[in-house]
mmCIF file of C-alpha atoms and ligand atoms in Angstrom:
data_model
loop_
_atom_site.group_PDB
_atom_site.id
_atom_site.type_symbol
_atom_site.label_atom_id
_atom_site.label_comp_id
_atom_site.label_asym_id
_atom_site.label_seq_id
_atom_site.Cartn_x
_atom_site.Cartn_y
_atom_site.Cartn_z
ATOM 1 C CA MET A 8 13.656 -44.682 8.836
ATOM 2 C CA ILE A 9 13.402 -47.139 11.705
ATOM 3 C CA SER A 10 10.478 -49.472 11.150
ATOM 4 C CA ALA A 11 7.660 -49.411 13.679
ATOM 5 C CA GLN A 12 8.192 -53.058 14.440
ATOM 6 C CA ARG A 13 11.873 -52.677 15.238
ATOM 7 C CA SER A 14 11.536 -49.661 17.519
ATOM 8 C CA LEU A 15 8.625 -51.321 19.284
ATOM 9 C CA SER A 16 10.426 -54.509 20.128
ATOM 10 C CA SER A 17 13.281 -52.465 21.578
ATOM 11 C CA SER A 18 10.969 -50.365 23.741
ATOM 12 C CA GLY A 19 8.953 -53.379 24.898
ATOM 13 C CA GLY A 20 5.612 -51.902 23.843
ATOM 14 C CA ARG A 21 2.570 -54.031 23.340
ATOM 15 C CA MET A 22 1.266 -53.982 19.793
ATOM 16 C CA THR A 23 -2.186 -55.548 19.681
ATOM 17 C CA PRO A 24 -3.934 -56.386 16.377
ATOM 18 C CA GLN A 25 -6.265 -53.415 16.868
ATOM 19 C CA ARG A 26 -3.394 -51.020 17.491
ATOM 20 C CA ARG A 27 -1.547 -52.395 14.473
ATOM 21 C CA MET A 28 -4.608 -51.973 12.290
ATOM 22 C CA ILE A 29 -4.968 -48.338 13.422
ATOM 23 C CA LEU A 30 -1.274 -47.647 12.770
ATOM 24 C CA GLU A 31 -1.440 -49.312 9.345
ATOM 25 C CA THR A 32 -4.498 -47.263 8.444
ATOM 26 C CA LEU A 33 -2.680 -44.084 9.452
ATOM 27 C CA GLU A 34 0.319 -45.145 7.344
ATOM 28 C CA SER A 35 -1.951 -45.746 4.354
ATOM 29 C CA LEU A 36 -3.280 -42.175 4.466
ATOM 30 C CA THR A 37 -1.011 -39.567 2.939
ATOM 31 C CA ASP A 38 -2.693 -36.443 4.260
ATOM 32 C CA HIS A 39 -1.857 -36.540 8.003
ATOM 33 C CA PRO A 40 -5.442 -36.904 9.223
ATOM 34 C CA THR A 41 -6.902 -35.597 12.460
ATOM 35 C CA ALA A 42 -7.907 -38.223 15.037
ATOM 36 C CA GLU A 43 -11.513 -37.838 13.926
ATOM 37 C CA GLN A 44 -10.696 -38.282 10.237
ATOM 38 C CA LEU A 45 -8.650 -41.378 11.063
ATOM 39 C CA TYR A 46 -11.481 -42.757 13.193
ATOM 40 C CA VAL A 47 -13.901 -42.485 10.250
ATOM 41 C CA VAL A 48 -11.603 -44.556 8.013
ATOM 42 C CA VAL A 49 -10.768 -47.103 10.727
ATOM 43 C CA HIS A 50 -14.421 -47.514 11.645
ATOM 44 C CA ALA A 51 -15.369 -48.102 8.001
ATOM 45 C CA ARG A 52 -12.801 -50.913 7.791
ATOM 46 C CA ALA A 53 -13.383 -52.343 11.260
ATOM 47 C CA PRO A 54 -16.746 -51.317 12.753
ATOM 48 C CA GLU A 55 -15.898 -52.962 16.099
ATOM 49 C CA ILE A 56 -13.199 -50.364 16.771
ATOM 50 C CA ASN A 57 -14.755 -47.380 18.497
ATOM 51 C CA ARG A 58 -13.753 -43.746 18.661
ATOM 52 C CA SER A 59 -12.134 -43.821 22.096
ATOM 53 C CA THR A 60 -9.959 -46.786 21.074
ATOM 54 C CA VAL A 61 -8.665 -44.797 18.101
ATOM 55 C CA TYR A 62 -7.958 -41.728 20.254
ATOM 56 C CA ARG A 63 -6.282 -43.767 23.011
ATOM 57 C CA THR A 64 -4.228 -45.719 20.487
ATOM 58 C CA LEU A 65 -2.989 -42.496 18.874
ATOM 59 C CA ASN A 66 -1.845 -41.265 22.299
ATOM 60 C CA TRP A 67 -0.098 -44.554 22.942
ATOM 61 C CA LEU A 68 1.578 -44.583 19.523
ATOM 62 C CA GLU A 69 2.797 -41.041 20.141
ATOM 63 C CA THR A 70 4.164 -41.971 23.572
ATOM 64 C CA GLU A 71 5.995 -44.851 21.908
ATOM 65 C CA GLY A 72 7.470 -42.421 19.376
ATOM 66 C CA LEU A 73 5.885 -44.261 16.443
ATOM 67 C CA VAL A 74 3.771 -41.339 15.277
ATOM 68 C CA SER A 75 3.829 -37.619 15.950
ATOM 69 C CA SER A 76 1.080 -35.052 16.204
ATOM 70 C CA ARG A 77 1.286 -31.802 14.280
ATOM 71 C CA ARG A 78 -0.529 -28.512 14.633
ATOM 72 C CA PHE A 79 -0.199 -27.178 11.115
ATOM 73 C CA ASN A 80 -2.933 -24.577 11.446
ATOM 74 C CA GLY A 81 -2.265 -23.546 15.046
ATOM 75 C CA ASP A 82 -5.592 -24.954 16.206
ATOM 76 C CA GLN A 83 -4.967 -27.051 19.318
ATOM 77 C CA ARG A 84 -8.092 -29.133 18.708
ATOM 78 C CA ALA A 85 -7.130 -30.008 15.154
ATOM 79 C CA GLY A 86 -3.915 -31.906 15.778
ATOM 80 C CA GLN A 87 -3.028 -33.971 12.728
ATOM 81 C CA PHE A 88 -1.299 -37.316 13.055
ATOM 82 C CA ASP A 89 1.826 -38.151 11.173
ATOM 83 C CA PRO A 90 2.870 -41.799 10.766
ATOM 84 C CA ARG A 91 6.504 -40.760 11.136
ATOM 85 C CA PRO A 92 8.528 -39.453 14.087
ATOM 86 C CA ALA A 93 8.661 -35.708 14.643
ATOM 87 C CA CYS A 94 12.311 -35.127 13.898
ATOM 88 C CA ASP A 95 13.030 -36.713 10.566
ATOM 89 C CA HIS A 96 11.139 -34.717 7.958
ATOM 90 C CA HIS A 97 9.403 -31.467 7.075
ATOM 91 C CA HIS A 98 6.179 -30.474 5.339
ATOM 92 C CA PHE A 99 4.694 -28.426 2.562
ATOM 93 C CA ILE A 100 0.974 -27.654 3.030
ATOM 94 C CA CYS A 101 -1.262 -26.473 0.196
ATOM 95 C CA THR A 102 -3.355 -23.603 1.565
ATOM 96 C CA GLU A 103 -6.107 -24.389 -0.947
ATOM 97 C CA CYS A 104 -6.664 -28.132 -0.552
ATOM 98 C CA ASP A 105 -4.581 -29.085 2.544
ATOM 99 C CA LEU A 106 -2.396 -31.416 0.499
ATOM 100 C CA VAL A 107 0.655 -32.447 2.546
ATOM 101 C CA VAL A 108 4.002 -33.044 0.851
ATOM 102 C CA GLU A 109 6.800 -34.373 3.064
ATOM 103 C CA PHE A 110 10.422 -33.552 2.393
ATOM 104 C CA GLU A 111 13.908 -33.936 3.787
ATOM 105 C CA HIS A 112 17.024 -32.043 2.842
ATOM 106 C CA PRO A 113 20.636 -32.565 3.941
ATOM 107 C CA LEU A 114 21.158 -28.787 4.153
ATOM 108 C CA ILE A 115 18.602 -28.583 6.949
ATOM 109 C CA ASP A 116 20.527 -31.226 8.895
ATOM 110 C CA THR A 117 23.698 -29.208 8.338
ATOM 111 C CA ILE A 118 22.073 -26.021 9.617
ATOM 112 C CA ILE A 119 20.892 -27.797 12.765
ATOM 113 C CA ALA A 120 24.305 -29.403 13.338
ATOM 114 C CA ASP A 121 26.068 -26.027 12.924
ATOM 115 C CA PHE A 122 23.601 -24.344 15.256
ATOM 116 C CA GLN A 123 24.059 -27.022 17.923
ATOM 117 C CA ARG A 124 27.822 -26.737 17.714
ATOM 118 C CA ASP A 125 27.885 -22.921 17.731
ATOM 119 C CA HIS A 126 25.557 -22.633 20.708
ATOM 120 C CA ALA A 127 26.569 -25.802 22.587
ATOM 121 C CA LEU A 128 22.964 -26.915 22.838
ATOM 122 C CA GLU A 129 20.911 -29.853 21.718
ATOM 123 C CA VAL A 130 18.017 -29.631 19.271
ATOM 124 C CA CYS A 131 15.349 -32.273 19.983
ATOM 125 C CA GLU A 132 12.855 -31.399 17.308
ATOM 126 C CA ALA A 133 12.904 -29.446 14.089
ATOM 127 C CA SER A 134 9.911 -28.859 11.887
ATOM 128 C CA ILE A 135 9.805 -26.654 8.845
ATOM 129 C CA VAL A 136 6.366 -25.977 7.399
ATOM 130 C CA LEU A 137 6.204 -24.403 3.959
ATOM 131 C CA ARG A 138 2.813 -23.127 2.825
ATOM 132 C CA GLY A 139 1.778 -22.460 -0.718
ATOM 133 C CA VAL A 140 -0.269 -23.727 -3.611
ATOM 134 C CA CYS A 141 0.099 -27.206 -5.091
ATOM 135 C CA PRO A 142 0.301 -27.704 -8.902
ATOM 136 C CA ALA A 143 -3.324 -28.851 -9.225
ATOM 137 C CA CYS A 144 -4.657 -25.873 -7.271
ATOM 138 C CA ARG A 145 -2.379 -23.475 -9.114
ATOM 139 C CA ALA A 146 -3.707 -24.768 -12.434
ATOM 140 C CA ARG A 147 -7.274 -24.430 -11.189
ATOM 141 C CA LEU A 148 -6.678 -20.894 -9.868
ATOM 142 C CA THR A 149 -4.999 -19.845 -13.110
ATOM 143 C CA GLN A 150 -7.931 -21.253 -15.065
ATOM 144 C CA THR A 151 -10.444 -19.400 -12.872
ATOM 145 C CA ALA A 152 -8.509 -16.149 -13.224
ATOM 146 C CA ARG A 153 -8.432 -16.590 -16.997
ATOM 147 C CA GLU A 154 -12.173 -17.198 -17.167
ATOM 148 C CA ALA A 155 -12.843 -14.119 -15.020
ATOM 149 C CA ALA A 156 -10.695 -11.934 -17.267
HETATM 150 ZN ZN1 ZN B 208 4.895 -35.914 7.905
HETATM 151 ZN ZN1 ZN B 209 -3.814 -27.838 -3.479
#
């Protein structure tokens, strides 16, 4: 993965301390928060950063290709922010607790490469979203089912 710093210096973007702090907060969260969820965490750490700064910074970071927004649940208002570019990984989402697990697999890259070659086209973005139940939720659901029986 290209580090944020490296891709920034090549694109000539302007990383201010506030923007860096917002990006670092996003990177520290593993659950791909919405802008509002990120704002709550940022504001708790740095009360001087307001909501519109967080929203504007997310737009800027996305324009710079440093983060990507995702619409896992199809709701346009609930875009979730991913501290990684759109093209380099895929996601598993737990339908019970919204846990996000990121994954990559060389076979997926092979499929895309074959498809591009066979159809003489260029794929710009690929995102596979697997939905299911994480181990903790599965254990909880199994327990509940057992108690109900
Ligand atoms: Zn991700
Ligand atoms: Zn879960």
